[in-house]
XYZ file of N, CA and C in Angstrom:
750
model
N 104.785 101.761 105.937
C 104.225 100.457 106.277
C 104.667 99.413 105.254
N 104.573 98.455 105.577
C 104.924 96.847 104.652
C 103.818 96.023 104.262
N 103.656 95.869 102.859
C 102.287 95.361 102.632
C 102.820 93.888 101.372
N 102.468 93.302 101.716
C 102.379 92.105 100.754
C 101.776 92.724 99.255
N 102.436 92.746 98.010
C 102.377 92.770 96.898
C 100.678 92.420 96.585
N 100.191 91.576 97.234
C 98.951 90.563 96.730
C 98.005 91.935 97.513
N 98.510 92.031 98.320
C 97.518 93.497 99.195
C 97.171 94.499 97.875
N 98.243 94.935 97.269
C 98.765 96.354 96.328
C 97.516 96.272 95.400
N 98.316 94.798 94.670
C 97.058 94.296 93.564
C 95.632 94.008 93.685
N 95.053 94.413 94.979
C 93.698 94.063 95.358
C 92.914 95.816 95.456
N 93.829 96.942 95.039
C 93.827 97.791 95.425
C 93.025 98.596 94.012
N 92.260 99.825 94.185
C 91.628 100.607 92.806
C 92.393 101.519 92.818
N 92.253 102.018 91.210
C 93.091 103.165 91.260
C 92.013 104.183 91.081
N 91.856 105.504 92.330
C 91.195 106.535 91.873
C 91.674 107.908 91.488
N 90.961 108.446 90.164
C 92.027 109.452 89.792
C 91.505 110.254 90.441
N 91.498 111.911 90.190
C 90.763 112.992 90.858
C 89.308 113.335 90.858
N 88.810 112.634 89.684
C 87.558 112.776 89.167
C 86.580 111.631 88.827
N 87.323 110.454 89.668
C 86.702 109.135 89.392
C 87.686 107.961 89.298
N 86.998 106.889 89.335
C 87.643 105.327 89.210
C 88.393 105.003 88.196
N 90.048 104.505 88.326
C 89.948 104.469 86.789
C 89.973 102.838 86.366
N 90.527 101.951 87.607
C 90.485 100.539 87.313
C 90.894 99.969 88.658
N 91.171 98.631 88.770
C 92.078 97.541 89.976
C 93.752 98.198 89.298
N 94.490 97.515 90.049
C 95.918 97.102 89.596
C 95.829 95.717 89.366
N 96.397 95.434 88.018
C 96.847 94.233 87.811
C 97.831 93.471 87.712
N 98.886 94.385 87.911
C 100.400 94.242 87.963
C 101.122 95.064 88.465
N 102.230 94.751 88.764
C 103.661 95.678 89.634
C 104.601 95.776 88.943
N 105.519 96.965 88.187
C 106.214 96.489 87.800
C 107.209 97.058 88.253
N 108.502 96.442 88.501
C 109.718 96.747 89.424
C 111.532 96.946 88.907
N 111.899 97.528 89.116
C 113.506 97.497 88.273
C 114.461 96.462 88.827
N 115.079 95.497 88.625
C 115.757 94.618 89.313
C 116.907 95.224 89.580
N 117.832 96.231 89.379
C 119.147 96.748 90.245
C 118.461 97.458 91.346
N 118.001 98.349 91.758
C 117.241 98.403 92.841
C 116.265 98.043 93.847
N 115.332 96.854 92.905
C 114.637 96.093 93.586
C 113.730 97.080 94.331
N 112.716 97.935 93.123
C 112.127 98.876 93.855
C 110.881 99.091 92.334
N 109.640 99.084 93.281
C 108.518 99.189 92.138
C 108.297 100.594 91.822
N 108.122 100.724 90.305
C 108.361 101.764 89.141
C 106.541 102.216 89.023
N 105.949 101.065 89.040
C 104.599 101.548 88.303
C 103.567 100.491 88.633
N 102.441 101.041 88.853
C 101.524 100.188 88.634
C 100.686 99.565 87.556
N 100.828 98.367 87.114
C 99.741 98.247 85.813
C 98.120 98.052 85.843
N 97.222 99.085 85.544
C 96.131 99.516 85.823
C 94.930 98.259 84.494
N 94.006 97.878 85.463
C 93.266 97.360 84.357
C 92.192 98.305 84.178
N 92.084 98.105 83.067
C 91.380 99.645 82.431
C 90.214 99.567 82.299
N 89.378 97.866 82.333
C 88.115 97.695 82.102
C 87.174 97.979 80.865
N 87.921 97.545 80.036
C 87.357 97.956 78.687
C 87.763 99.291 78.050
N 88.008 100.480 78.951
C 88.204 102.209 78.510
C 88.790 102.234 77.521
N 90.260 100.914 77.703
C 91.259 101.209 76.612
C 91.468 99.719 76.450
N 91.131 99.398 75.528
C 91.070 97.899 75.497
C 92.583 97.599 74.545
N 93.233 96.659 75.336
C 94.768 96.080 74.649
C 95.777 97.436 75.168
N 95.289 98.111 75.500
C 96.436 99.106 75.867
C 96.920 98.839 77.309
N 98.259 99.077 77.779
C 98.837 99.087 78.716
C 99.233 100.018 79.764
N 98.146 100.649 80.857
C 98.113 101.831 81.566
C 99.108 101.807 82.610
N 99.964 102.403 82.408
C 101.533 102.457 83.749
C 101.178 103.760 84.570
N 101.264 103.659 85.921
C 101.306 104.578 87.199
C 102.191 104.255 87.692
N 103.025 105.609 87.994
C 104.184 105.805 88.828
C 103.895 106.069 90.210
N 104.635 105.781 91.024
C 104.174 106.045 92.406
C 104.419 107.830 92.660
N 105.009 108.433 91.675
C 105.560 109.237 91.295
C 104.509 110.498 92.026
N 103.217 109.250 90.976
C 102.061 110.417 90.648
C 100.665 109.978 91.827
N 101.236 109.305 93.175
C 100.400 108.911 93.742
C 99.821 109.991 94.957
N 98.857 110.061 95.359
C 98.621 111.064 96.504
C 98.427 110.485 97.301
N 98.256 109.521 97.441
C 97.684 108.673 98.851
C 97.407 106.835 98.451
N 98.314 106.234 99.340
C 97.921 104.839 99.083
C 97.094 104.765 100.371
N 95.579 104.227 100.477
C 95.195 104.155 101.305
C 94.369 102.782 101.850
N 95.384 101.830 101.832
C 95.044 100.113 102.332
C 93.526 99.990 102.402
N 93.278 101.078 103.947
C 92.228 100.396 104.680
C 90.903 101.196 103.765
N 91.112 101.842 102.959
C 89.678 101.733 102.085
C 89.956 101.303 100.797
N 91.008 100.600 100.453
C 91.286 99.891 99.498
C 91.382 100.719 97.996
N 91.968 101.655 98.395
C 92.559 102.485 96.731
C 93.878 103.540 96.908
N 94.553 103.542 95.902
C 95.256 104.421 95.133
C 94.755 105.735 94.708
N 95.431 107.058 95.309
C 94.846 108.180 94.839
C 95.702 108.434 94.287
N 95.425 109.304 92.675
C 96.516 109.457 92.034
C 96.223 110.792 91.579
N 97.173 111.840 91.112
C 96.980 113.180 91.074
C 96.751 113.414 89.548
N 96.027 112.829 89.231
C 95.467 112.971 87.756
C 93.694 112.742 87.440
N 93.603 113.687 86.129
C 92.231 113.247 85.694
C 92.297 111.833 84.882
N 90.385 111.542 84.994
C 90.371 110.275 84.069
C 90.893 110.326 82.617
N 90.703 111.510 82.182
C 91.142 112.082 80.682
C 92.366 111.915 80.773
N 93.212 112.772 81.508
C 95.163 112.753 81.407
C 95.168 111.074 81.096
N 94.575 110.845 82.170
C 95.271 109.050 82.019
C 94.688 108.539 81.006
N 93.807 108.768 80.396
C 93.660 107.507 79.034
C 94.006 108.688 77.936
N 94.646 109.629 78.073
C 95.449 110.408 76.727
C 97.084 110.072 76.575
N 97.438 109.624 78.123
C 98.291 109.594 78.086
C 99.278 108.682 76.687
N 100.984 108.285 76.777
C 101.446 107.958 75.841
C 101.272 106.328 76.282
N 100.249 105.411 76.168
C 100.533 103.777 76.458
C 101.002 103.294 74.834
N 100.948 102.107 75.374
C 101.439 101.060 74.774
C 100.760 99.711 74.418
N 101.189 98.789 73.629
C 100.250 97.385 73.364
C 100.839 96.728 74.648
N 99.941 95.613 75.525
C 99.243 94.267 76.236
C 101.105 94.145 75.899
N 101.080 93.641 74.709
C 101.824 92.153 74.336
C 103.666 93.130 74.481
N 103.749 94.268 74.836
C 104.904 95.022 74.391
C 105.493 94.798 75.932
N 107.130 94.774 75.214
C 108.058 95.452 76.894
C 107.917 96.866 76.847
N 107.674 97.439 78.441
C 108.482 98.888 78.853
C 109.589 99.336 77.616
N 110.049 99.736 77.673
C 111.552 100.374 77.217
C 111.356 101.481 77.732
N 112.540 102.035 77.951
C 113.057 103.215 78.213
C 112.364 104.134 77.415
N 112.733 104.303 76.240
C 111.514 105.695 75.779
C 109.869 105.808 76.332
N 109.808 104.223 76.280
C 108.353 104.795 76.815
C 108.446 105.085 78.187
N 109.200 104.762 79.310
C 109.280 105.378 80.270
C 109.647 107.352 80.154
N 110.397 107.449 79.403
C 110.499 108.729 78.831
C 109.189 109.302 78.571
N 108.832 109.077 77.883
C 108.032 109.338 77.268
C 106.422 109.779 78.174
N 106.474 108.972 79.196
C 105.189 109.046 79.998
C 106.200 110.116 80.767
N 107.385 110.306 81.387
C 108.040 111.040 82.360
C 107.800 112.617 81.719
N 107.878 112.554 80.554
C 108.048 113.821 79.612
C 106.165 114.170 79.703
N 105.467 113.153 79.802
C 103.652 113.630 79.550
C 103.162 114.518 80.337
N 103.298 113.711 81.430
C 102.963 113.574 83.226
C 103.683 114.576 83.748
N 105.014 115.444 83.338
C 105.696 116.266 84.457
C 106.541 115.593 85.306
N 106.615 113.619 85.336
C 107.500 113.326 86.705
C 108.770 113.670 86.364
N 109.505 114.000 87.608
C 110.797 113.957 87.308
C 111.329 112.169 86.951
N 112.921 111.944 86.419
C 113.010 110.731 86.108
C 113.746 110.052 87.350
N 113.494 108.493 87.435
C 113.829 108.425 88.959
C 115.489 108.303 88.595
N 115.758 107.660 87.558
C 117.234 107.462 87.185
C 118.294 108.197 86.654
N 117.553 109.806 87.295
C 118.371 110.949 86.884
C 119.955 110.711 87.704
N 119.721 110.248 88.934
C 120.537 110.205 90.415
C 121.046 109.070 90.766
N 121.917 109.208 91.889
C 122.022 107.880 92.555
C 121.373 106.979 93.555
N 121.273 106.064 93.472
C 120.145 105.741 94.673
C 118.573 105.020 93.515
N 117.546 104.784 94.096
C 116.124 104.063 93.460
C 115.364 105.175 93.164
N 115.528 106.367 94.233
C 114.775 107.556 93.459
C 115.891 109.374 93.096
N 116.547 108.627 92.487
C 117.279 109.955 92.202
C 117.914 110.782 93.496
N 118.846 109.732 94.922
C 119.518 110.229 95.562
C 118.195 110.754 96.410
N 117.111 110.558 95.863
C 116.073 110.943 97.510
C 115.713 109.126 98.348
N 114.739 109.309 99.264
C 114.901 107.841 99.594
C 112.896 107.562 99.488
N 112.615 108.310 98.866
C 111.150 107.565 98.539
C 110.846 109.025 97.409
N 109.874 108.431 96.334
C 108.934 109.260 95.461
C 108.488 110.608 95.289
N 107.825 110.467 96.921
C 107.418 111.365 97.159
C 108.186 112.719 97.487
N 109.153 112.319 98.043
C 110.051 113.770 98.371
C 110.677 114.078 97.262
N 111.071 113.238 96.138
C 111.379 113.455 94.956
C 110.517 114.290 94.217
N 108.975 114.171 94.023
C 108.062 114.568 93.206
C 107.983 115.940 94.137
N 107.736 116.013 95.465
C 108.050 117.731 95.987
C 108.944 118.343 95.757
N 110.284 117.705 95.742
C 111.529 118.372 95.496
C 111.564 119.072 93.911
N 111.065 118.424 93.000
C 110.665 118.768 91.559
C 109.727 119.634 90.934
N 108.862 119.521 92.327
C 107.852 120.486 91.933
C 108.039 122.368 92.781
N 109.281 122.394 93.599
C 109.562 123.310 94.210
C 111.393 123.943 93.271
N 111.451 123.153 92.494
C 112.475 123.363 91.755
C 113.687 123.142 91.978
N 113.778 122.050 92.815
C 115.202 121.716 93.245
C 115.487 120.576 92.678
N 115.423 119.846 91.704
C 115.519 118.786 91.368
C 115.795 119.184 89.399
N 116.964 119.030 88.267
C 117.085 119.450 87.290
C 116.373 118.277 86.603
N 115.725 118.647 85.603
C 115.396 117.658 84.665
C 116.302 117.132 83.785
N 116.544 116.284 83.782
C 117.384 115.140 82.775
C 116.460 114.086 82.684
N 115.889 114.381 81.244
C 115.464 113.993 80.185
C 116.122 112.708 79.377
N 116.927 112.825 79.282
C 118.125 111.141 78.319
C 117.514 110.357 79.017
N 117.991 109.141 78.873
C 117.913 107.635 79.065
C 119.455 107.505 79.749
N 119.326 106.169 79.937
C 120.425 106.209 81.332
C 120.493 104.364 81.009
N 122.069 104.012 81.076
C 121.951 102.453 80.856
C 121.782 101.819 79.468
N 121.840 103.047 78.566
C 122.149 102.738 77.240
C 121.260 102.122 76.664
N 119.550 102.331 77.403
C 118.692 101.988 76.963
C 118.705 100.396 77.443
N 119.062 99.552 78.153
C 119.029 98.315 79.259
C 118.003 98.571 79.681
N 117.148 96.809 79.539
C 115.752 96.893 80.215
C 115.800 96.333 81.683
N 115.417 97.101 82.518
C 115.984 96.779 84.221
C 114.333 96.335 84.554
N 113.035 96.552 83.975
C 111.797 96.462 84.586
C 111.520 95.098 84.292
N 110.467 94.151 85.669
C 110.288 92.866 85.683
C 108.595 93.152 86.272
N 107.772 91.744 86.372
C 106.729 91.702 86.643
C 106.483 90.684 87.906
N 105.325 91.744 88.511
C 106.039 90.688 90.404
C 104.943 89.360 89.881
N 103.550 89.128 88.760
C 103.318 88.508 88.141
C 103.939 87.286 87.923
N 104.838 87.765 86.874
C 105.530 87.156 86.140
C 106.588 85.719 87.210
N 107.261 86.378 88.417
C 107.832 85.786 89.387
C 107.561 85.390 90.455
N 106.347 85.790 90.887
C 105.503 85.099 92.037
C 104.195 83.945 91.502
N 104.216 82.683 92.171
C 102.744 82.031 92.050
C 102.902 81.142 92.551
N 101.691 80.059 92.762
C 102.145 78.330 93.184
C 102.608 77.825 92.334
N 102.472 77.691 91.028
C 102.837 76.632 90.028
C 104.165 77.193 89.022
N 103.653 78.380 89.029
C 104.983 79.473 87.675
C 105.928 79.932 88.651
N 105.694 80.049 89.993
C 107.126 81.039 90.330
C 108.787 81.103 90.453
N 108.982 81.821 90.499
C 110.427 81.431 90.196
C 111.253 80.791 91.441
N 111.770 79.479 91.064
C 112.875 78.689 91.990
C 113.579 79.375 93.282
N 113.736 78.845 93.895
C 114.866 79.618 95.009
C 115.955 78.231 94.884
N 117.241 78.797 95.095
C 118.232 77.840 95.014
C 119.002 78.572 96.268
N 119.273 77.601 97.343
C 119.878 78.179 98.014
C 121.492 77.589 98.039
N 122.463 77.912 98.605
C 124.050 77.164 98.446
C 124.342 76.081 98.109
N 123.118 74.885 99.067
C 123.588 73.620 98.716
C 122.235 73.131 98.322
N 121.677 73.859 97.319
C 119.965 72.817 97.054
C 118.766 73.835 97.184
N 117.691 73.761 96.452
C 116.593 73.991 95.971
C 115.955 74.554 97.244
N 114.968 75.293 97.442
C 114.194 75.439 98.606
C 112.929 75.367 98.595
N 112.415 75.847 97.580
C 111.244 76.842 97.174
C 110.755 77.252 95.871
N 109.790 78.100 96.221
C 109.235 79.375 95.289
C 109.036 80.098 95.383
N 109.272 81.096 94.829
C 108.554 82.893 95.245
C 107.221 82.598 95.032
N 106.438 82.895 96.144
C 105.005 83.227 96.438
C 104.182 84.496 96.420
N 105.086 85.315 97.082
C 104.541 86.685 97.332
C 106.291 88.250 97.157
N 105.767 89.166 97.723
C 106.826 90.357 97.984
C 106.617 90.902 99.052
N 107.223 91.325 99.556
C 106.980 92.293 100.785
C 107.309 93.611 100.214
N 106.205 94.543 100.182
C 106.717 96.182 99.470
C 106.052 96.938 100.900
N 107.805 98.395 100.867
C 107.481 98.866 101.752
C 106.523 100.279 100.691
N 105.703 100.792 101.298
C 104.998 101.488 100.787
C 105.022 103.063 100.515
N 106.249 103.511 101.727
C 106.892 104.911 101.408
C 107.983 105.013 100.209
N 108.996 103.971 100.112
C 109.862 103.966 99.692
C 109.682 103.071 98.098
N 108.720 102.300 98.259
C 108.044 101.176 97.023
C 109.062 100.246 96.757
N 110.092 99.998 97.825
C 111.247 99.108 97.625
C 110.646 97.989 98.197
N 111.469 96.694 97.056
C 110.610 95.476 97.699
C 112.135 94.898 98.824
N 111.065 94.755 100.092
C 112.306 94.448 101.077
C 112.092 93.123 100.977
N 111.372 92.298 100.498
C 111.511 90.611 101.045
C 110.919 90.100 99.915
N 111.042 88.681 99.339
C 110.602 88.010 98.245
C 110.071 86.513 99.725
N 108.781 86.297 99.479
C 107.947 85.247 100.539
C 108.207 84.205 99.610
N 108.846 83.290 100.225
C 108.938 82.162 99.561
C 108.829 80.924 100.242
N 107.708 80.066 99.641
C 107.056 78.959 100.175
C 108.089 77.554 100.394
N 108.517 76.896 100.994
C 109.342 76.364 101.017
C 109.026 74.770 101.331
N 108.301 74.913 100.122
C 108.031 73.288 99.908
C 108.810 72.114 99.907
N 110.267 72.450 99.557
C 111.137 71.327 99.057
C 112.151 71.200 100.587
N 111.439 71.535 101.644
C 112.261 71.482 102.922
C 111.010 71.585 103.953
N 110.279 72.489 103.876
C 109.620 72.697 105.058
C 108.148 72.348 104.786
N 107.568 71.726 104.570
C 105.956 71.640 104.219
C 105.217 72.943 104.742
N 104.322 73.936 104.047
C 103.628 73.836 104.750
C 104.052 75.785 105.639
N 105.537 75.608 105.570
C 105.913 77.157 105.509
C 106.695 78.153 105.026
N 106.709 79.119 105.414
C 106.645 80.520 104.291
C 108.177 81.029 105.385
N 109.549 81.808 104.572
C 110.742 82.141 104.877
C 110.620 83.286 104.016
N 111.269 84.560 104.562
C 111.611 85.691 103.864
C 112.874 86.076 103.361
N 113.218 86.524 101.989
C 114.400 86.127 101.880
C 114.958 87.704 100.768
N 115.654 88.286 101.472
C 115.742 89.935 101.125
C 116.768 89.872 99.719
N 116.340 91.024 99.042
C 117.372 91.140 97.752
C 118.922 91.134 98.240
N 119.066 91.300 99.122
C 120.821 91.698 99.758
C 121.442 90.459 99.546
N 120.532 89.633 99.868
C 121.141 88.092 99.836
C 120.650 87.108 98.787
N 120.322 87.776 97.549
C 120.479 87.178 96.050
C 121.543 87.197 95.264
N 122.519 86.145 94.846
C 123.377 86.169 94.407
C 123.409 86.651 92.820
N 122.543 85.686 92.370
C 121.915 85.865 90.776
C 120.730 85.651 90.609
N 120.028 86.179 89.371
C 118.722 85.544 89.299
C 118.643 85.187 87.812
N 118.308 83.792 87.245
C 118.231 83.189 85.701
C 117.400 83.388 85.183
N 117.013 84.652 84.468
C 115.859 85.297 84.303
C 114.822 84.190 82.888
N 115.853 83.357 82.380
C 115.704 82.446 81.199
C 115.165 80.855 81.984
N 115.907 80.907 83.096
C 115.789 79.383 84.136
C 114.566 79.505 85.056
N 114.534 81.058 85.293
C 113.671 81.512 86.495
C 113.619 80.896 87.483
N 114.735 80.983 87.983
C 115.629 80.923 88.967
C 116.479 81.924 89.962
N 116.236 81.372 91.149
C 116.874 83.099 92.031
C 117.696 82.283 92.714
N 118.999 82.760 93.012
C 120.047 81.868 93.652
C 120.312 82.975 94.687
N 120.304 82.166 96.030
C 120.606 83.491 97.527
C 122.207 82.271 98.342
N 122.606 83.466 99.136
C 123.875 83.242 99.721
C 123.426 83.103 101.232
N 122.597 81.800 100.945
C 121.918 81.198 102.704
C 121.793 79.258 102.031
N 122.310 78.257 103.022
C 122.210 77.216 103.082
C 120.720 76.813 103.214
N 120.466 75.885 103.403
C 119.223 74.969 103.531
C 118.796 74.979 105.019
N 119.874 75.023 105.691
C 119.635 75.038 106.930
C 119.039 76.216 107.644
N 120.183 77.806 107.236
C 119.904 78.350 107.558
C 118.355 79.214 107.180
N 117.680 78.315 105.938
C 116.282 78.890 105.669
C 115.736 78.393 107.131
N 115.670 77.062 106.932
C 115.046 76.108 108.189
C 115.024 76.959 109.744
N 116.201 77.597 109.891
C 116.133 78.120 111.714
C 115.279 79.799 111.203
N 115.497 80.112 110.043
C 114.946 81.547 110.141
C 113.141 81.450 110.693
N 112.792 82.883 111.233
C 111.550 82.863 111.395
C 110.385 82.485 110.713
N 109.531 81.698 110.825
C 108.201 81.621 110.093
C 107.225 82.573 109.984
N 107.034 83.152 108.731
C 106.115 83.870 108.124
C 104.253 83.559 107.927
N 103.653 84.100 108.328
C 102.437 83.477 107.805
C 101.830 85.233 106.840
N 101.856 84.399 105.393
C 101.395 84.999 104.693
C 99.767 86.045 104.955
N 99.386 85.241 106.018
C 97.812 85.552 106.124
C 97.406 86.456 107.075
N 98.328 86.677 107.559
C 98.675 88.007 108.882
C 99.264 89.274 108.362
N 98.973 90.347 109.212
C 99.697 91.733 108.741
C 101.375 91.734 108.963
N 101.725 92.398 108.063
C 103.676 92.228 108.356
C 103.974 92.861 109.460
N 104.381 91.919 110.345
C 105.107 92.751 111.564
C 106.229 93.546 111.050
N 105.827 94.475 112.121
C 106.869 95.914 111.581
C 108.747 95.759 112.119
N 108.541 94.494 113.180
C 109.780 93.879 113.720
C 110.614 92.829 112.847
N 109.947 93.118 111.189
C 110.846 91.765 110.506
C 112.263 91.730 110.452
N 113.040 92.349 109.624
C 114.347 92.436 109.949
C 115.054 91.842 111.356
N 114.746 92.028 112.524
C 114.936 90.953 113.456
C 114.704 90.263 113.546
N 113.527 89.819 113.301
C 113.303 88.474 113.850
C 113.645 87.361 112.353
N 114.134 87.822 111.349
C 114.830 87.006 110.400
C 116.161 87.240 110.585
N 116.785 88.120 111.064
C 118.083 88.148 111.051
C 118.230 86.754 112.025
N 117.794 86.792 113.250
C 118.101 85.399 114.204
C 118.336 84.594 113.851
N 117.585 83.989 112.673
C 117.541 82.832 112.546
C 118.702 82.722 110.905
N 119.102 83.724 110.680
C 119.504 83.625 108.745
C 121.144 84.175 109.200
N 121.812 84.586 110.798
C 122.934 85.145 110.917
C 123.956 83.701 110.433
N 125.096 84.310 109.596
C 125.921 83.248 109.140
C 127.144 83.178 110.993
């Protein structure tokens, strides 16, 4: 299924033995354009520390009662290896939780989850022994993780620039929920359209100015204008890919 990012973050995380917090963040790798972890608010348990969930370790995302089941105790997770509020990811600490937890690493392979095409068949495949552990770091230690936070909002989000001129802002994500790949960045398109919302897929991002915060896509002004209208406030039709292709074909 396809759920708006803002859905994810409205979501609890329950471990096996109890509540452990909301999500307060997403955090995602930009060469794949596929979410890594959830950032858990901890509610005081662990105060300044930074609780990361892999989808790795999820048993069940379940929308319609509004939580995250995750295959851990409340203990594993606040023993686990975190980190300070104010710190980046890095790679060891992704290690490092991969090495705690048992996950396999997703960047052992080719592909967003190690040559499988979602988490989950990865985390069975690993746990039935078909999958080798490789342990290293990968990318020479390159930080690929971003915050859907950080790039979505009304006032902070990051620019859309399309070929010939400005469009927008990132508002929201579209995450598919088997695969945790974000298929669409919702972007409000104030500086053309009053008023409505265009979907606009990683395939067709040229660059993004992570310093400018700025996302530059390989679609005109126009062609935002004929693509389909989105309303943020509705469930994602499961027909998107068509009905944006119509309107976004060069």
């Amino acid at each position: 299924m396809l759920y708006l990012a803002s859905t994810i973050k409205d979501l609890n995380i329950q471990a096996s033995d109890g509540e452990l917090g909301g999500v307060k963040d997403l955090y995602f790798d930009d060469k794949f354009w596929t979410i890594r972890y959830l950032v858990t608010d901890t509610r005081k348990w662990l105060p300044g520390k930074k609780v990361l969930l892999s989808p790795l370790s999820f048993d069940e995302v379940d929308i319609k009662n509004g939580k995250v089941n995750v295959l851990s105790t409340k203990d594993t997770v606040k023993n686990a290896p975190h980190q300070h509020e104010d710190k980046p990811v890095s790679k060891q600490v992704e290690l490092d939780l991969a090495i705690y937890y048992g996950w396999p690493t997703y960047w052992s392979g080719a592909g967003p989850w190690s040559g499988y095409n979602d988490p989950y068949t990865l985390a069975d495949s690993h746990s039935r022994g078909l999958v080798k552990d490789r342990m290293e770091m990968s990318d020479n230690g390159d930080q690929h993780l971003r915050s859907v936070n950080e790039i979505k909002g009304d006032f902070f989000g990051y620019r859309i620039s399309a070929i010939d001129g400005e469009i927008g802002h990132v508002s929201n994500f579209i995450i598919d929920d088997n695969s945790w790949e974000i298929t669409y960045l919702v972007v409000e398109t104030k500086n053309i359209l009053t008023g409505k919302f265009r979907l606009i897929a990683p395939k067709w991002i040229n660059q993004i100015d992570w310093v400018e915060h700025r996302v530059f896509v390989d679609l005109t002004k126009e062609q935002v204008k004929q693509g389909a209208d989105y309303d943020p406030s509705q469930s994602v039709p499961q027909d998107l890919e068509d009905r944006i292709l119509q309107g976004y074909r060069k």
